[in-house]
Coordinates of C-alpha atoms (C1' of nucleotides) in Angstrom, one line a residue:
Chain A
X1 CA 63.9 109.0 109.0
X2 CA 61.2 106.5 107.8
X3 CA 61.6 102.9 109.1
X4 CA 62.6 101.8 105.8
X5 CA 65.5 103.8 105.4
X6 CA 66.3 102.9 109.4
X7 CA 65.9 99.6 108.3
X8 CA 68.5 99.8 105.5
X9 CA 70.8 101.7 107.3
X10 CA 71.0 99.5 110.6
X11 CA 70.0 96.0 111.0
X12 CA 70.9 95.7 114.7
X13 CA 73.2 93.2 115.5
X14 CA 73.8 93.4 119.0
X15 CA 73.1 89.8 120.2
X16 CA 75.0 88.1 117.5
X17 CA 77.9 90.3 118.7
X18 CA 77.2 89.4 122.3
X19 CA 76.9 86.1 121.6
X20 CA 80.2 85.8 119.6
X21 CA 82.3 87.9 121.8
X22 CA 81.1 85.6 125.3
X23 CA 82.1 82.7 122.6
X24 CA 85.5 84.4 122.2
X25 CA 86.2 84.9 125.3
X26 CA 85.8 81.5 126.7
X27 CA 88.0 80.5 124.0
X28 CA 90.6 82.5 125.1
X29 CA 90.2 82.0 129.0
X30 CA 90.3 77.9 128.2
X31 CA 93.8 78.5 126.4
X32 CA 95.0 81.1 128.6
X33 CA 95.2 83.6 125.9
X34 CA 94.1 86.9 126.7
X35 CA 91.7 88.9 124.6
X36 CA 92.8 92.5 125.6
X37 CA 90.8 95.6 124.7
X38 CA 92.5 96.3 121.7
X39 CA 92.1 92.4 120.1
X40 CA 88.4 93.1 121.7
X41 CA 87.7 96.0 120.1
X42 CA 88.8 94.6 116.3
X43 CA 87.2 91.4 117.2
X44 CA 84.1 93.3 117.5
X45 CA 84.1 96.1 114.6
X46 CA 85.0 92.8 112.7
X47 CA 81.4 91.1 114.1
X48 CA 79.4 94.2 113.9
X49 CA 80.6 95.0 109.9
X50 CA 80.0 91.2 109.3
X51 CA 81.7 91.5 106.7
X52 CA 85.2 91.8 105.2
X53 CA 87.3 94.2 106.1
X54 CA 90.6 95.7 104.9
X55 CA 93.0 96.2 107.7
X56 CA 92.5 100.4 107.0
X57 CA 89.0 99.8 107.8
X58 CA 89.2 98.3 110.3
X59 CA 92.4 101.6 111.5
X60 CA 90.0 103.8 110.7
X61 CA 87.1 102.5 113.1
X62 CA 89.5 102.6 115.6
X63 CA 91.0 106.2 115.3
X64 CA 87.3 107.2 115.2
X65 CA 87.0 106.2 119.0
X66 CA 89.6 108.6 120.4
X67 CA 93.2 107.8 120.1
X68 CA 94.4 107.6 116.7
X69 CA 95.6 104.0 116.2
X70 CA 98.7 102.9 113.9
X71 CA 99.1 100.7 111.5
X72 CA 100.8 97.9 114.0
X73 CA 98.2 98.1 116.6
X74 CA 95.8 96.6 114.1
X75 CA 98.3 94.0 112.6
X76 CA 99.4 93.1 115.7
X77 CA 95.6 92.2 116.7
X78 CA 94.0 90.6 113.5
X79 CA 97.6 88.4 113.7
X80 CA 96.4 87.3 117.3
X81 CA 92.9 86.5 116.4
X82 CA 93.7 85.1 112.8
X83 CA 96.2 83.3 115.1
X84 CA 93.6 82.0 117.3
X85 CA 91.1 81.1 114.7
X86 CA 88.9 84.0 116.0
X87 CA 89.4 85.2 112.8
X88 CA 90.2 84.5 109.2
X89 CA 92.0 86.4 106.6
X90 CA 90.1 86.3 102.7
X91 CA 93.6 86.1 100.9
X92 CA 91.8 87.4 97.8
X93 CA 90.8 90.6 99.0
X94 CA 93.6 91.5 101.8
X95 CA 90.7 91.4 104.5
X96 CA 90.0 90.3 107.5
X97 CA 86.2 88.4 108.8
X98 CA 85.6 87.1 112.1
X99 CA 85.2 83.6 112.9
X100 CA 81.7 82.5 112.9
X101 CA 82.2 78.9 113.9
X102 CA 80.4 79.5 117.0
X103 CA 77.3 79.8 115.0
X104 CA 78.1 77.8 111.8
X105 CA 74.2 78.2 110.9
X106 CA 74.5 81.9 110.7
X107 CA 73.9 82.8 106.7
X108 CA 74.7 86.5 106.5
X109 CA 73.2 88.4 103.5
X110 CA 73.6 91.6 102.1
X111 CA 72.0 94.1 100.1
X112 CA 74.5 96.4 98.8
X113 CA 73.5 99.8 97.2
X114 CA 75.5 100.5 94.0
X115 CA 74.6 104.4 94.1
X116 CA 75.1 105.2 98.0
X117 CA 77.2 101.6 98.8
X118 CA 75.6 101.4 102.1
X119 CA 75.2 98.1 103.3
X120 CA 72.6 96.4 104.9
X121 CA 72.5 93.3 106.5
X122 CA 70.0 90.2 107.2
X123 CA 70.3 86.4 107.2
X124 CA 68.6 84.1 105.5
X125 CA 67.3 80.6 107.7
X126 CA 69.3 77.9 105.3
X127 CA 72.0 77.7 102.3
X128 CA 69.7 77.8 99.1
X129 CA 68.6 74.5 98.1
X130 CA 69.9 74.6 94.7
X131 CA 73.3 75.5 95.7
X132 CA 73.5 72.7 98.3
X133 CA 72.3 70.2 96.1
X134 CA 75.6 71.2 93.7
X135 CA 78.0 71.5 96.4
X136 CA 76.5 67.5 97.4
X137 CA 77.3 66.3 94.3
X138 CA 80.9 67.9 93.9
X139 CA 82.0 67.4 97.0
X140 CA 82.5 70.7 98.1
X141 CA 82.1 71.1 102.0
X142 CA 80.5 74.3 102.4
X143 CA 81.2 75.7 105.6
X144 CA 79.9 79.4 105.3
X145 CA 78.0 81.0 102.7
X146 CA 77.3 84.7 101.9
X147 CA 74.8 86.3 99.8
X148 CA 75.6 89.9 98.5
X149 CA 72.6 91.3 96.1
X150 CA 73.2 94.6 94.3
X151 CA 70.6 96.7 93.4
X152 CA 69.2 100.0 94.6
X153 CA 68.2 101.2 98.4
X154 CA 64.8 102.5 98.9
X155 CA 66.3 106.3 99.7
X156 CA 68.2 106.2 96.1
X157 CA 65.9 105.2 94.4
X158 CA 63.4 108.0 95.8
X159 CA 65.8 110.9 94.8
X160 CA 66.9 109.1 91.5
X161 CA 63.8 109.2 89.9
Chain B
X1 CA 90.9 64.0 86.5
X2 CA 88.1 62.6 88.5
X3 CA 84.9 64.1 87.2
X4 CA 84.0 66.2 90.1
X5 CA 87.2 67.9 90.3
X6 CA 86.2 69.3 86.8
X7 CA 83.0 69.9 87.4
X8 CA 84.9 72.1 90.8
X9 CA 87.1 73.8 88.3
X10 CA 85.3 74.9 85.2
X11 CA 81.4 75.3 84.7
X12 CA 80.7 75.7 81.6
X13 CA 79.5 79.2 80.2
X14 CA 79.6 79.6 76.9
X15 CA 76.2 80.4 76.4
X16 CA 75.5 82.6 78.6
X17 CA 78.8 84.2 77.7
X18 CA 78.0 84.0 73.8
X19 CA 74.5 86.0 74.3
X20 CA 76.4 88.5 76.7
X21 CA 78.8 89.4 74.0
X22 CA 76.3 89.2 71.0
X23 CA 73.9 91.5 73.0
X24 CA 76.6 93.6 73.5
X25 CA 78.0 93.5 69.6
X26 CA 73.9 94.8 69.1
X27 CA 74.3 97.6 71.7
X28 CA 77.5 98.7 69.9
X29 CA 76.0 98.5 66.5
X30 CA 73.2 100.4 67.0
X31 CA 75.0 103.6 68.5
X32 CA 78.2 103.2 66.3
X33 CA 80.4 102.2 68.3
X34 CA 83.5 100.4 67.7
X35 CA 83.7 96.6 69.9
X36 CA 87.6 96.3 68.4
X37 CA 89.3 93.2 69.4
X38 CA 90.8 94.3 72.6
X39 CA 87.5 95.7 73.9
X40 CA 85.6 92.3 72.9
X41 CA 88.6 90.1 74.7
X42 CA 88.0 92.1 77.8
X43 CA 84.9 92.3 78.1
X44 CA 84.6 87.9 77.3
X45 CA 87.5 87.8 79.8
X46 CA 84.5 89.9 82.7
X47 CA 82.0 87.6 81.6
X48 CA 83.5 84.0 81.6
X49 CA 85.1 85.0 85.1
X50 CA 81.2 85.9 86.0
X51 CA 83.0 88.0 89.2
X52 CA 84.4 91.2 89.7
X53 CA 88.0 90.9 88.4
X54 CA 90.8 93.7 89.2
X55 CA 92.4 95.8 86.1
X56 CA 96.0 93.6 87.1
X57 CA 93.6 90.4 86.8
X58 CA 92.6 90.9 83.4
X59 CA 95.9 91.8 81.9
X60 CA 97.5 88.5 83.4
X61 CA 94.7 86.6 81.5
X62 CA 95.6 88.7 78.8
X63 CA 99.4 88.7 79.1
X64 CA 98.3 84.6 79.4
X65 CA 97.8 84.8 75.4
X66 CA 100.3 85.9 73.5
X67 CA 101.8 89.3 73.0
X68 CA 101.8 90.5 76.4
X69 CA 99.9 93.3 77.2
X70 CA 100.2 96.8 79.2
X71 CA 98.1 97.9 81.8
X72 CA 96.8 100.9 79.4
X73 CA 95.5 98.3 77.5
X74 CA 93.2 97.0 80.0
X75 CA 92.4 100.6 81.5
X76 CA 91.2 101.7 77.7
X77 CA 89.5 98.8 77.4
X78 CA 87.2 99.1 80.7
X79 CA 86.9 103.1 79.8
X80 CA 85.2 101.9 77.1
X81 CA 83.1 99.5 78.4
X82 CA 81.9 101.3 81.5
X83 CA 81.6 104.6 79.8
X84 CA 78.7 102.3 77.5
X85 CA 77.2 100.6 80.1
X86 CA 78.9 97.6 78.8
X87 CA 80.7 97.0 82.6
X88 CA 80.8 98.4 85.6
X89 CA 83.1 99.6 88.2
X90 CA 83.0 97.9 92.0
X91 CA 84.3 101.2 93.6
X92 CA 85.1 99.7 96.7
X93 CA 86.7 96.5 95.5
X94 CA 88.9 98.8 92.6
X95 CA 87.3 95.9 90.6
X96 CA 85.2 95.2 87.6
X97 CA 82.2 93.5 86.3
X98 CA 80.7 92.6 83.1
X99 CA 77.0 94.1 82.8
X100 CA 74.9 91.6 83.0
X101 CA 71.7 93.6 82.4
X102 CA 70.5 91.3 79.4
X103 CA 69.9 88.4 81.2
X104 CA 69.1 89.5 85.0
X105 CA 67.6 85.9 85.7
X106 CA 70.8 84.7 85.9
X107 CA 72.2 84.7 89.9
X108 CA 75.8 82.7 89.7
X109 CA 76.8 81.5 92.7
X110 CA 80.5 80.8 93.7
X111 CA 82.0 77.9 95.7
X112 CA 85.3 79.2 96.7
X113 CA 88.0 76.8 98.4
X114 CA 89.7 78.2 101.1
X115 CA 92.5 75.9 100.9
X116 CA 93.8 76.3 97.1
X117 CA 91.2 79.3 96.6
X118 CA 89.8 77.5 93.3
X119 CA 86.6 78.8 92.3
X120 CA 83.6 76.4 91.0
X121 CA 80.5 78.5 90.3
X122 CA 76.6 76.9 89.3
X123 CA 74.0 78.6 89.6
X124 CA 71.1 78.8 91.2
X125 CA 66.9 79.4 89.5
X126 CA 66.1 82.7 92.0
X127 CA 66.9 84.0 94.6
X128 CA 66.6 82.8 98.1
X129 CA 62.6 83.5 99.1
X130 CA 64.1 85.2 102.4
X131 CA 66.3 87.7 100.8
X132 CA 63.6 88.4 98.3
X133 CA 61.2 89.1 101.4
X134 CA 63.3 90.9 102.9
X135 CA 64.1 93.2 99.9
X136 CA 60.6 93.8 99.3
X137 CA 60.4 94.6 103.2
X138 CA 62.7 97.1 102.9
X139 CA 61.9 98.3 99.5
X140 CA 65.4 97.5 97.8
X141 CA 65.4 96.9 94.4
X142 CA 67.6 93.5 93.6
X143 CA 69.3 93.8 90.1
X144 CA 71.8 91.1 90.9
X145 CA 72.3 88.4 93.5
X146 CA 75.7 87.0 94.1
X147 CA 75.9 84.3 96.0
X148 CA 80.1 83.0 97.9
X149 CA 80.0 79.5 99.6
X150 CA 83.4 79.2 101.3
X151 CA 84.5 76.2 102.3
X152 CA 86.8 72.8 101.5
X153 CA 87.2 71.5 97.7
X154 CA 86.9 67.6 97.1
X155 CA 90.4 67.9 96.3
X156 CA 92.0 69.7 99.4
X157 CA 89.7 67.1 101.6
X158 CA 91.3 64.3 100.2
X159 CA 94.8 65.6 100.7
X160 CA 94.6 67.9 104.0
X161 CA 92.8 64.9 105.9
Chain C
dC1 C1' 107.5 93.6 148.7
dG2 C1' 110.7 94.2 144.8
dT3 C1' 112.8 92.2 140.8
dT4 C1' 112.7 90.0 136.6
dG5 C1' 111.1 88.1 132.3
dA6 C1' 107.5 87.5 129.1
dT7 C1' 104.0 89.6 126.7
dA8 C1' 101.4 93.6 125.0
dT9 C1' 101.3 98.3 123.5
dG10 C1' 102.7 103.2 121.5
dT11 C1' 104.9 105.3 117.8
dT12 C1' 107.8 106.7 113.8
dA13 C1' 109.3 105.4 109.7
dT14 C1' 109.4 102.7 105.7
dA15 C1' 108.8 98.6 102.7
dT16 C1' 105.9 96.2 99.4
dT17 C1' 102.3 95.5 96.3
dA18 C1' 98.2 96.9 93.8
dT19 C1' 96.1 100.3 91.1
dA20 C1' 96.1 103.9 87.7
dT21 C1' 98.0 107.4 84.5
dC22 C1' 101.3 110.0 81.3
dA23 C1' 103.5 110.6 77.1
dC24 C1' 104.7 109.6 72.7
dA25 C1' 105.1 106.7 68.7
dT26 C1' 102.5 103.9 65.4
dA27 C1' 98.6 101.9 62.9
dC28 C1' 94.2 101.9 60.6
dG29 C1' 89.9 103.4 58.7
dA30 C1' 86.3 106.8 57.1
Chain D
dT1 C1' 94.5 113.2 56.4
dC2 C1' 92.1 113.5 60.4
dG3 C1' 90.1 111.1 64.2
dT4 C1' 90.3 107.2 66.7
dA5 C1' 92.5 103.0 68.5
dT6 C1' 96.6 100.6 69.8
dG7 C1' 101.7 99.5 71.4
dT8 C1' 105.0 100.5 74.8
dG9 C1' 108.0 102.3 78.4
dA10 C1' 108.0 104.9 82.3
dT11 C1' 106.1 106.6 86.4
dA12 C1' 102.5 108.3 89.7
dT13 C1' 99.2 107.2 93.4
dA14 C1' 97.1 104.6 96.9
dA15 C1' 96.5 100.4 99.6
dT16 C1' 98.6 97.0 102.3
dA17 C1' 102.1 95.5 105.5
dT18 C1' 106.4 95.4 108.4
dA19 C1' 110.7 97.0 110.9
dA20 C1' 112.6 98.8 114.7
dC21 C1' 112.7 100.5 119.1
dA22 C1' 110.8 102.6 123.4
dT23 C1' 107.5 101.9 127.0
dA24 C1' 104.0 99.6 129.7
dT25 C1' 101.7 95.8 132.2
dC26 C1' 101.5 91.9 134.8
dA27 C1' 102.3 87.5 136.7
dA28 C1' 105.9 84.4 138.8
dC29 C1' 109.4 84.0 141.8
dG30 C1' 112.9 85.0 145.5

DNA sequence: CGTTGATATGTTATATTATATCACATACGA
DNA sequence: TCGTATGTGATATAATATAACATATCAACG
């Protein structure tokens, strides 16, 4: 697999993860809230989609790891962390993000493949000047911003051609 | 109503959505095919929303006008404009989108309140020089760049504080 | 220790809502 | 008058969410 493709495929997340997951955790341990495995492991397939996921999803990452989870076990844990502000629920699409107050400055951007729909994933250093400017002058507090681009990945459009 | 909280509710579009639908009226001419009423309210109704908007969406902004419409209304209506390239289909979001091949210089961006989940859009000249690095990186091809600011409306500031 | 009570989990079944299609009658235009 | 588009009621399918009850874990207290 060419680094290209690699690239698309997996941008690797793992320190933002760590980083958000130590942040949790200290939360939890200074309210005396505990952050068993199961809230742990949604917390994290939450961070390391980093994006919004439907409670299914998020089931079906689960079951993929051994036991096959219910419905409730998922429920039960996005309730706890949407609870707890470790995680917030985009009542527009039924789906669940994680919190990423711990590192507000953290612009997320994603390429989305309309032929394959893989994702992939990078960040961009600052909101785009034009945006803020508008958001200044309406008053609008921005407090995290997303970029989604659609288009084609580099594998599709090697085979489409 | 303060001017801001206008400017937060309703950007103006009508250009952008006039050209869409008379592009579209050309595309239709020129390979005989029929842009009836429904099909042309449908397709406006994609374009002035400038988002991906669910089948049950669109016939409430339908229903909104009169005579109230059934969903096989709406479902004819998108065959018809995604079979011609007029829309397309978000298969993961079950949602659809007006083509906006005819003017691809045109990145909207959203400013989405998370409080009363209004929607202000701008727009913003091109897109963010990171991105666009990073695409080229990668070799994605960007056809479209949509960008979400989530945050607090003027309004809901005002009130919630 | 052992008991108790609060909290978390496992599991089955089902409720609720969103999405999509069927089927048939009617209108309208080439 | 045939093909295509629309009106309308009913219903199918899939996604999202909860109810209900049994079991497990664990810390606090006697």
């Amino acid at each position: 697999m060419s680094d290209q493709i690699k690239t698309f495929r997996q941008h690797n997340h793992d320190n933002c993860v760590e980083s958000a997951m130590h942040a949790a955790q200290d939360i939890c341990d200074a309210q005396h809230l505990k952050l068993t495995p199961a809230r742990q492991r949604v917390l994290e397939i939450l961070l390391e989609s980093h994006t919004a996921l439907g409670a299914y999803d998020i089931l079906e990452r689960l079951s993929n790891e051994g036991g096959k989870a219910q419905p409730p076990v998922v429920y039960r844990a996005l309730d706890f962390l949407v609870g707890n502000g470790l995680a917030h629920k985009i009542e527009q699409l039924n789906a669940f993000v994680a919190c990423v107050h711990s590192h507000k400055d953290h612009n997320p951007a994603f390429m989305i493949c309309k032929k394959c729909k893989r994702v992939a994933e990078t960040e961009i250093p600052n909101v785009p000047t034009a945006l803020n400017q508008h958001a200044m002058d309406s008053g609008f507090v921005i407090e995290q911003t997303i970029i989604e681009a659609r288009g084609i990945c580099p594998s599709c459009n090697e085979t489409a051609k």
